[in-house]
Amino acid sequence: MSTSHPPALTVEDTATSELKAATAPAVPASPGPLFDFPDHASTLLRSCVHCGLCLGACPTYREEGNENDSPRGRLYIMKSLASGTLQPTPDVVGHLDLCLDCRACETACPSGVQYGQILENAREALQPVMPQSVVERALRAVFFKQILPRPEILSLICSALRFQQTSGLRKFAQSLGLMKLLPKRLRELEALQPELKEPAFLENAPDIFPADGPVTKKRVAFFAGCVMDRFMGDIHRATIKVLQAHGVEVLTVKGQQCCGALMVHSGAADDARKLARKNLEIFHGLKIDAIVNNSAGCGAQLKEYKHLLHGEHHADEFSALVKDVSEVLAGLTPVRPIKPLEKTLCYDEPCHLLHAQKISAQPKALIQSIPGLKWIPLPDAEFCCGAAGIYNLTQPEMAAKILQRKIEAIAGTKAELVATGNPGCLMQIRNGCKAAGLSCEVLHPMELLARQL
């Protein structure tokens, strides 16, 4: 599904004129800059030539047709906020908040503008000057300073959710229609919880998973993450099984922390830096070929520790070691044959795998190595599904619009299986397919491969 866009104009002709007209009467210009971008981010900002090739790649511009909700429009807004010619009113900052940070614009950009870094720098810089309610500040403090950095809190939440699922309480409440009594937003949040069929992975895992076969081809350390480790431990176990079957020895590395991606995307980069430094310390000195992960969002963040911890000791070394599981498996032959699977499948490209890490061919090749599997191309597979970290929680209306396009594309393929390699995408697409009455099964590529080994 392609979207046409107007001819390339200067940003002054499009986003800026509209935004200034809307804000100038009520918002006087600042006497000085609101914040300073880091030197490297200022250099990145200047690389945009306003050609407009990013417009057709942007999910929010595709939905709204508003230049202010396009990458080049947002770049101008960020520059204007930094200089003080715009103030961080809710209307102005709302255009930045509506961005998914999917980074599809980076793939489309001929000038190599690293939009994700610029946006994240701006969100961090805006935090001290943005108006926030007491409730919003309290929620951010609880989520970023208590829940994500503390595995024991996440474990308690996971245990509570698992109990209400496995005990039958959830089904009982649904059968009585009690969910309908909840406000619409709470019903939507309740529906997003994943099915917790398996226990967490890392806390019960051995220190080493030996490679199958007579020869160890690679030795890697496994990054389990936080939410995914506790809510999707079955995917981690499937990943380990696939790695072992390809002759890879896996170290589990206890004590590792959240990667910090959700914090960075939300402007809480200082909280992410604390976790990143702990991860550098924990993984430093291991005699390994790679730090492997199976989450597109985590992998992209781990690879960008060199930017998050710019110039700090071992940050570049750590980022260079990080590999998606499909990168580690590329070129390796399993020690036993892959069983055939006579089904149809379409593949959705996770944004932070395709656009941030520039990985597309490797996971496709692994899936297509399964004998008998019929590959069906998914239209607009490169477009975001609307999950985008916690975007589907903070921007539910836009997330729903974007998801609807994705579900319509999946329905059109009539595929029996849908594969995608990011936990947020898995939950978003699973819920969307269920709501649409589709019978397809949504899987991580590692789950699919593990079944056939």
Coordinates of C-alpha atoms in Angstrom, one line a residue:
M1 CA 0.0 0.0 0.0
S2 CA 1.8 3.1 -1.2
T3 CA 1.0 6.7 -0.4
S4 CA 1.6 9.6 -2.6
H5 CA 2.9 12.9 -1.1
P6 CA 3.2 16.4 -2.4
P7 CA 6.3 17.6 -4.2
A8 CA 9.3 18.4 -2.0
L9 CA 9.0 21.9 -0.6
T10 CA 11.1 23.8 1.9
V11 CA 10.0 23.2 5.4
E12 CA 9.3 26.9 5.8
D13 CA 6.7 26.6 3.0
T14 CA 4.9 23.7 4.8
A15 CA 5.3 22.7 8.4
T16 CA 6.7 25.9 9.7
S17 CA 4.2 28.3 8.2
E18 CA 1.3 26.2 9.6
L19 CA 2.9 25.8 13.0
K20 CA 3.9 29.5 13.4
A21 CA 0.4 30.6 12.3
A22 CA -1.1 28.3 15.0
T23 CA 1.2 29.3 17.8
A24 CA 2.6 32.8 17.2
P25 CA -0.4 34.8 18.6
A26 CA -0.5 33.0 21.9
V27 CA 3.2 32.1 22.4
P28 CA 5.9 34.7 22.3
A29 CA 9.3 33.8 21.2
S30 CA 11.9 32.9 23.9
P31 CA 14.6 35.5 24.5
G32 CA 17.2 32.6 24.3
P33 CA 17.6 28.9 23.4
L34 CA 15.6 26.5 25.4
F35 CA 18.2 23.8 25.2
D36 CA 21.4 22.8 23.4
F37 CA 21.7 19.7 21.3
P38 CA 24.9 17.7 21.8
D39 CA 27.5 18.6 19.1
H40 CA 26.9 15.3 17.2
A41 CA 23.2 15.8 17.2
S42 CA 23.5 19.4 15.9
T43 CA 25.7 18.0 13.1
L44 CA 23.0 15.4 12.3
L45 CA 20.3 18.1 12.2
R46 CA 22.2 20.0 9.5
S47 CA 22.3 16.9 7.2
C48 CA 18.6 17.2 6.4
V49 CA 18.1 18.8 2.9
H50 CA 14.3 18.9 3.2
C51 CA 13.8 16.8 0.0
G52 CA 10.6 15.2 1.3
L53 CA 11.4 11.6 0.4
C54 CA 10.7 10.7 4.0
L55 CA 7.1 11.7 3.8
G56 CA 5.8 8.5 2.1
A57 CA 7.6 6.3 4.6
C58 CA 6.2 8.0 7.7
P59 CA 3.2 6.2 9.2
T60 CA 1.8 9.3 10.9
Y61 CA 2.1 11.5 7.8
R62 CA 0.4 8.7 5.9
E63 CA -2.6 8.9 8.3
E64 CA -2.7 12.6 8.9
G65 CA -1.3 14.2 5.8
N66 CA 0.1 17.0 8.1
E67 CA 3.6 18.2 7.4
N68 CA 4.0 18.8 11.2
D69 CA 3.6 15.1 11.6
S70 CA 6.3 14.2 9.1
P71 CA 10.0 13.6 9.8
R72 CA 11.2 16.8 8.1
G73 CA 8.4 18.8 9.8
R74 CA 9.4 17.4 13.2
L75 CA 13.1 18.2 12.5
Y76 CA 12.2 21.8 12.0
I77 CA 10.0 21.8 15.1
M78 CA 13.0 20.4 17.1
K79 CA 15.3 23.1 15.7
S80 CA 12.8 25.8 16.5
L81 CA 12.3 24.5 20.0
A82 CA 16.0 24.4 20.7
S83 CA 16.5 28.0 19.4
G84 CA 13.6 29.3 21.3
T85 CA 11.5 30.5 18.3
L86 CA 8.9 27.9 19.4
Q87 CA 7.8 27.1 22.9
P88 CA 7.0 23.6 24.2
T89 CA 3.2 24.0 24.4
P90 CA 1.1 20.9 24.3
D91 CA 0.1 21.5 20.7
V92 CA 3.7 21.9 19.5
V93 CA 5.2 19.0 21.5
G94 CA 2.2 16.9 20.6
H95 CA 3.6 16.6 17.0
L96 CA 6.8 15.1 18.5
D97 CA 4.8 12.8 20.9
L98 CA 2.9 11.5 17.9
C99 CA 6.1 10.2 16.3
L100 CA 6.5 6.4 16.7
D101 CA 10.3 6.6 16.4
C102 CA 10.0 3.7 13.9
R103 CA 12.9 5.2 11.9
A104 CA 11.4 4.3 8.6
C105 CA 12.5 7.8 7.5
E106 CA 16.1 6.8 8.0
T107 CA 15.7 4.0 5.4
A108 CA 14.1 6.4 3.0
C109 CA 16.5 9.3 3.5
P110 CA 19.2 9.7 0.7
S111 CA 21.2 12.0 3.0
G112 CA 21.5 9.5 5.8
V113 CA 19.8 11.7 8.4
Q114 CA 19.9 9.8 11.7
Y115 CA 16.5 10.9 12.8
G116 CA 16.2 8.5 15.8
Q117 CA 19.2 10.0 17.6
I118 CA 18.0 13.5 17.0
L119 CA 14.5 12.8 18.3
E120 CA 15.8 11.1 21.4
N121 CA 18.2 13.9 22.1
A122 CA 15.4 16.4 21.8
R123 CA 13.0 14.4 24.0
E124 CA 15.7 14.2 26.7
A125 CA 16.4 17.9 26.5
L126 CA 12.7 18.8 26.6
Q127 CA 11.9 16.9 29.8
P128 CA 13.0 19.7 32.2
V129 CA 11.0 22.4 30.3
M130 CA 7.9 20.5 29.3
P131 CA 4.7 21.0 31.4
Q132 CA 3.7 17.7 33.0
S133 CA 1.0 17.0 35.5
V134 CA 1.7 15.6 38.9
V135 CA 0.1 12.3 37.9
E136 CA 2.3 12.0 34.7
R137 CA 5.5 12.7 36.6
A138 CA 4.5 10.1 39.2
L139 CA 3.8 7.5 36.6
R140 CA 7.1 8.2 34.8
A141 CA 9.0 7.9 38.1
V142 CA 7.3 4.6 39.0
F143 CA 7.7 3.0 35.6
F144 CA 11.3 4.2 34.8
K145 CA 12.8 4.3 38.2
Q146 CA 11.1 1.4 40.0
I147 CA 9.5 -1.2 37.6
L148 CA 12.0 -1.5 34.7
P149 CA 15.2 -1.2 36.7
R150 CA 14.1 -3.7 39.4
P151 CA 13.6 -7.3 38.2
E152 CA 11.9 -8.2 41.5
I153 CA 9.1 -5.7 40.8
L154 CA 8.6 -7.0 37.3
S155 CA 8.5 -10.6 38.6
L156 CA 5.8 -9.7 41.1
I157 CA 3.7 -8.1 38.3
C158 CA 4.3 -11.1 36.1
S159 CA 3.3 -13.5 38.9
A160 CA 0.1 -11.6 39.6
L161 CA -0.9 -11.6 35.9
R162 CA 0.0 -15.3 35.5
F163 CA -2.1 -16.2 38.6
Q164 CA -5.2 -14.4 37.3
Q165 CA -4.8 -16.2 34.0
T166 CA -4.0 -19.7 35.2
S167 CA -6.4 -19.6 38.1
G168 CA -9.3 -18.9 35.8
L169 CA -10.1 -15.5 37.4
R170 CA -9.6 -13.7 34.1
K171 CA -11.9 -16.0 32.2
F172 CA -14.4 -15.9 35.0
A173 CA -14.5 -12.1 34.9
Q174 CA -14.9 -12.2 31.2
S175 CA -17.7 -14.7 31.3
L176 CA -19.7 -12.5 33.7
G177 CA -19.1 -9.5 31.5
L178 CA -17.2 -7.6 34.2
M179 CA -14.6 -6.3 31.7
K180 CA -17.4 -4.3 30.0
L181 CA -17.8 -2.4 33.3
L182 CA -14.3 -1.0 33.0
P183 CA -13.6 2.3 31.2
K184 CA -12.7 1.9 27.5
R185 CA -9.0 2.6 28.1
L186 CA -8.7 0.1 30.9
R187 CA -10.4 -2.6 28.7
E188 CA -7.9 -1.9 26.0
L189 CA -5.0 -2.2 28.4
E190 CA -6.3 -5.4 29.8
A191 CA -6.6 -6.9 26.4
L192 CA -3.0 -6.1 25.6
Q193 CA -1.5 -8.5 28.3
P194 CA 0.2 -11.5 26.8
E195 CA -0.7 -15.1 27.6
L196 CA 1.7 -16.2 30.3
K197 CA 2.0 -19.9 29.6
E198 CA 5.6 -20.3 30.6
P199 CA 7.7 -19.1 33.6
A200 CA 10.4 -16.5 33.2
F201 CA 13.6 -17.6 31.5
L202 CA 16.7 -16.1 33.1
E203 CA 16.1 -16.7 36.8
N204 CA 15.9 -20.5 36.3
A205 CA 18.3 -20.9 33.5
P206 CA 21.7 -22.7 33.8
D207 CA 24.9 -20.6 33.4
I208 CA 25.8 -22.4 30.1
F209 CA 23.8 -24.0 27.4
P210 CA 26.2 -26.3 25.5
A211 CA 26.2 -26.5 21.7
D212 CA 24.7 -29.6 20.1
G213 CA 27.0 -31.7 18.0
P214 CA 30.7 -32.5 18.1
V215 CA 32.0 -28.9 17.4
T216 CA 31.2 -25.6 19.1
K217 CA 31.0 -23.1 16.2
K218 CA 30.4 -20.0 18.2
R219 CA 30.3 -18.9 21.9
V220 CA 27.8 -16.1 22.7
A221 CA 26.3 -14.4 25.7
F222 CA 22.5 -14.1 25.7
F223 CA 20.8 -10.8 26.5
A224 CA 17.4 -11.7 27.9
G225 CA 16.0 -8.2 28.6
C226 CA 13.4 -7.3 31.2
V227 CA 9.8 -7.5 30.0
M228 CA 10.5 -10.1 27.4
D229 CA 12.4 -12.3 29.9
R230 CA 9.5 -12.5 32.3
F231 CA 6.5 -12.3 29.9
M232 CA 7.9 -14.3 26.9
G233 CA 10.3 -16.8 28.4
D234 CA 9.1 -19.4 25.9
I235 CA 10.6 -17.4 23.1
H236 CA 13.9 -17.2 24.9
R237 CA 13.9 -21.0 25.4
A238 CA 13.1 -21.5 21.7
T239 CA 15.9 -19.2 20.8
I240 CA 18.4 -21.1 22.9
K241 CA 17.2 -24.4 21.3
V242 CA 17.8 -23.0 17.8
L243 CA 21.3 -21.6 18.7
Q244 CA 22.3 -25.0 20.3
A245 CA 21.0 -26.9 17.2
H246 CA 23.3 -24.7 15.0
G247 CA 26.4 -25.5 17.1
V248 CA 26.4 -22.3 19.3
E249 CA 27.3 -22.4 23.0
V250 CA 25.2 -19.9 25.0
L251 CA 26.1 -18.1 28.3
T252 CA 23.1 -16.7 30.2
V253 CA 25.0 -14.0 32.3
K254 CA 23.0 -13.4 35.5
G255 CA 22.5 -9.8 36.9
Q256 CA 22.0 -8.2 33.5
Q257 CA 19.7 -5.1 33.4
C258 CA 16.9 -3.7 31.2
C259 CA 18.4 -2.3 27.9
G260 CA 16.9 1.1 28.6
A261 CA 15.1 1.4 25.2
L262 CA 11.7 2.5 26.6
M263 CA 13.4 5.1 28.7
V264 CA 15.4 6.6 25.9
H265 CA 12.4 6.8 23.6
S266 CA 10.5 8.7 26.3
G267 CA 13.3 11.2 27.1
A268 CA 14.5 9.5 30.4
A269 CA 17.9 8.9 29.0
D270 CA 19.7 9.4 32.3
D271 CA 17.8 6.5 33.8
A272 CA 18.8 4.4 30.7
R273 CA 22.5 5.4 31.1
K274 CA 22.6 3.9 34.7
L275 CA 21.3 0.6 33.4
A276 CA 23.6 0.7 30.4
R277 CA 26.7 1.2 32.6
K278 CA 25.7 -1.9 34.7
N279 CA 25.3 -3.9 31.5
L280 CA 28.7 -2.8 30.3
E281 CA 30.2 -4.0 33.6
I282 CA 28.4 -7.3 33.6
F283 CA 29.2 -8.3 30.1
H284 CA 32.8 -6.9 30.0
G285 CA 35.7 -9.4 29.8
L286 CA 33.7 -12.4 28.6
K287 CA 35.4 -14.5 26.0
I288 CA 32.6 -14.5 23.5
D289 CA 32.0 -14.0 19.8
A290 CA 28.8 -11.9 20.3
I291 CA 26.2 -10.7 22.7
V292 CA 23.1 -12.1 21.1
N293 CA 19.5 -11.0 21.5
N294 CA 16.1 -11.8 19.9
S295 CA 14.2 -8.5 20.4
A296 CA 14.5 -5.9 17.6
G297 CA 14.0 -3.0 20.1
C298 CA 16.5 -4.3 22.6
G299 CA 19.0 -5.0 20.0
A300 CA 18.8 -1.6 18.4
Q301 CA 19.3 0.1 21.8
L302 CA 22.2 -2.2 22.8
K303 CA 23.9 -1.4 19.5
E304 CA 23.5 2.3 20.3
Y305 CA 25.1 2.3 23.7
K306 CA 28.1 3.9 21.8
H307 CA 25.8 6.9 21.3
L308 CA 24.0 6.8 24.7
L309 CA 27.3 6.6 26.5
H310 CA 29.2 8.7 24.0
G311 CA 32.9 8.4 24.7
E312 CA 32.6 6.3 27.8
H313 CA 34.9 3.3 28.4
H314 CA 33.9 0.0 26.7
A315 CA 30.7 1.4 25.2
D316 CA 32.0 1.1 21.6
E317 CA 33.3 -2.4 22.3
F318 CA 30.0 -3.5 23.8
S319 CA 27.9 -2.2 20.9
A320 CA 30.2 -3.9 18.4
L321 CA 29.6 -7.2 20.0
V322 CA 25.8 -7.0 19.9
K323 CA 24.1 -9.2 17.3
D324 CA 20.6 -10.1 16.5
V325 CA 20.1 -13.9 16.7
S326 CA 19.5 -14.0 12.9
E327 CA 23.0 -12.4 12.4
V328 CA 24.6 -15.1 14.6
L329 CA 22.9 -17.9 12.8
A330 CA 23.5 -16.6 9.3
G331 CA 25.7 -19.1 7.4
L332 CA 25.5 -21.8 10.1
T333 CA 24.1 -25.2 9.3
P334 CA 22.0 -27.1 11.9
V335 CA 23.4 -30.3 13.2
R336 CA 20.2 -32.2 12.4
P337 CA 17.7 -31.7 9.5
I338 CA 14.9 -29.2 9.8
K339 CA 11.5 -30.9 9.6
P340 CA 9.2 -29.8 6.8
L341 CA 6.1 -27.6 7.5
E342 CA 3.3 -27.5 4.9
K343 CA 1.9 -24.1 5.7
T344 CA 1.7 -20.6 4.4
L345 CA 3.5 -17.7 6.1
C346 CA 3.9 -13.9 5.8
Y347 CA 6.7 -12.0 7.5
D348 CA 6.3 -8.6 9.1
E349 CA 9.5 -6.5 9.3
P350 CA 10.0 -5.2 12.9
C351 CA 10.9 -1.5 12.6
H352 CA 14.0 -1.6 14.9
L353 CA 15.3 -4.6 13.1
L354 CA 14.8 -3.3 9.5
H355 CA 15.2 0.5 9.9
A356 CA 17.4 0.8 13.0
Q357 CA 19.7 -2.3 12.6
K358 CA 19.3 -2.6 8.8
I359 CA 18.6 -6.3 9.1
S360 CA 16.1 -7.9 6.8
A361 CA 17.6 -10.7 4.7
Q362 CA 18.9 -12.9 7.6
P363 CA 15.6 -13.6 9.4
K364 CA 13.9 -14.2 6.1
A365 CA 16.6 -16.7 5.0
L366 CA 16.2 -18.6 8.3
I367 CA 12.4 -18.9 7.9
Q368 CA 12.7 -19.8 4.2
S369 CA 15.1 -22.6 5.1
I370 CA 12.1 -24.6 6.5
P371 CA 11.1 -27.2 3.8
G372 CA 7.5 -27.1 2.6
L373 CA 6.8 -23.6 3.9
K374 CA 5.1 -21.3 1.4
W375 CA 6.2 -17.7 1.6
I376 CA 3.6 -15.1 0.9
P377 CA 4.8 -11.5 0.6
L378 CA 3.1 -9.1 3.1
P379 CA 2.2 -5.7 1.5
D380 CA 3.8 -2.8 3.5
A381 CA 5.7 -5.2 5.6
E382 CA 8.2 -2.4 6.3
F383 CA 5.6 -0.2 7.9
C384 CA 5.1 0.0 11.7
C385 CA 2.3 -2.0 13.4
G386 CA 1.7 0.8 15.9
A387 CA 3.2 -0.9 19.0
A388 CA 6.4 1.1 19.1
G389 CA 7.4 0.4 22.6
I390 CA 4.6 1.9 24.8
Y391 CA 3.2 4.0 21.9
N392 CA 0.0 1.9 21.8
L393 CA -0.5 2.9 25.5
T394 CA 0.4 6.6 25.1
Q395 CA -1.2 7.2 21.7
P396 CA -3.9 4.6 21.4
E397 CA -6.0 6.3 18.7
M398 CA -3.1 6.7 16.2
A399 CA -1.7 3.2 17.1
A400 CA -5.2 1.7 16.3
K401 CA -5.2 3.4 12.9
I402 CA -1.8 2.1 12.0
L403 CA -2.6 -1.4 13.3
Q404 CA -5.7 -1.5 11.2
R405 CA -3.7 -1.1 8.0
K406 CA -1.4 -3.9 9.2
I407 CA -4.2 -6.3 10.0
E408 CA -5.9 -5.6 6.7
A409 CA -2.7 -6.4 4.9
I410 CA -2.3 -9.7 6.8
A411 CA -5.9 -10.6 6.2
G412 CA -5.3 -10.1 2.5
T413 CA -2.5 -12.7 2.4
K414 CA -4.7 -15.4 3.9
A415 CA -1.5 -16.8 5.5
E416 CA -1.8 -19.4 8.2
L417 CA 1.3 -18.1 10.0
V418 CA 2.7 -14.6 10.7
A419 CA 6.3 -14.1 11.8
T420 CA 7.8 -11.0 13.4
G421 CA 10.9 -10.6 15.6
N422 CA 9.9 -8.1 18.3
P423 CA 7.9 -8.6 21.5
G424 CA 5.8 -5.4 21.2
C425 CA 5.0 -6.3 17.6
L426 CA 4.0 -9.8 18.5
M427 CA 1.5 -8.6 21.2
Q428 CA 0.2 -5.9 19.0
I429 CA -0.3 -8.0 15.9
R430 CA -1.7 -11.0 17.9
N431 CA -4.3 -8.8 19.5
G432 CA -5.1 -7.1 16.2
C433 CA -5.6 -10.5 14.5
K434 CA -7.7 -11.8 17.3
A435 CA -9.9 -8.7 17.3
A436 CA -10.4 -9.0 13.6
G437 CA -11.4 -12.7 13.9
L438 CA -8.3 -14.0 11.9
S439 CA -7.3 -17.6 12.6
C440 CA -3.6 -17.1 11.7
E441 CA -0.9 -17.9 14.4
V442 CA 1.5 -15.0 15.2
L443 CA 5.0 -16.3 16.1
H444 CA 8.5 -15.2 16.7
P445 CA 10.8 -16.7 14.0
M446 CA 12.7 -18.5 16.7
E447 CA 9.5 -20.2 17.9
L448 CA 8.8 -21.3 14.4
L449 CA 12.3 -22.7 13.8
A450 CA 12.5 -24.4 17.2
R451 CA 9.3 -26.4 16.4
Q452 CA 11.0 -27.8 13.3
L453 CA 14.2 -29.0 15.0

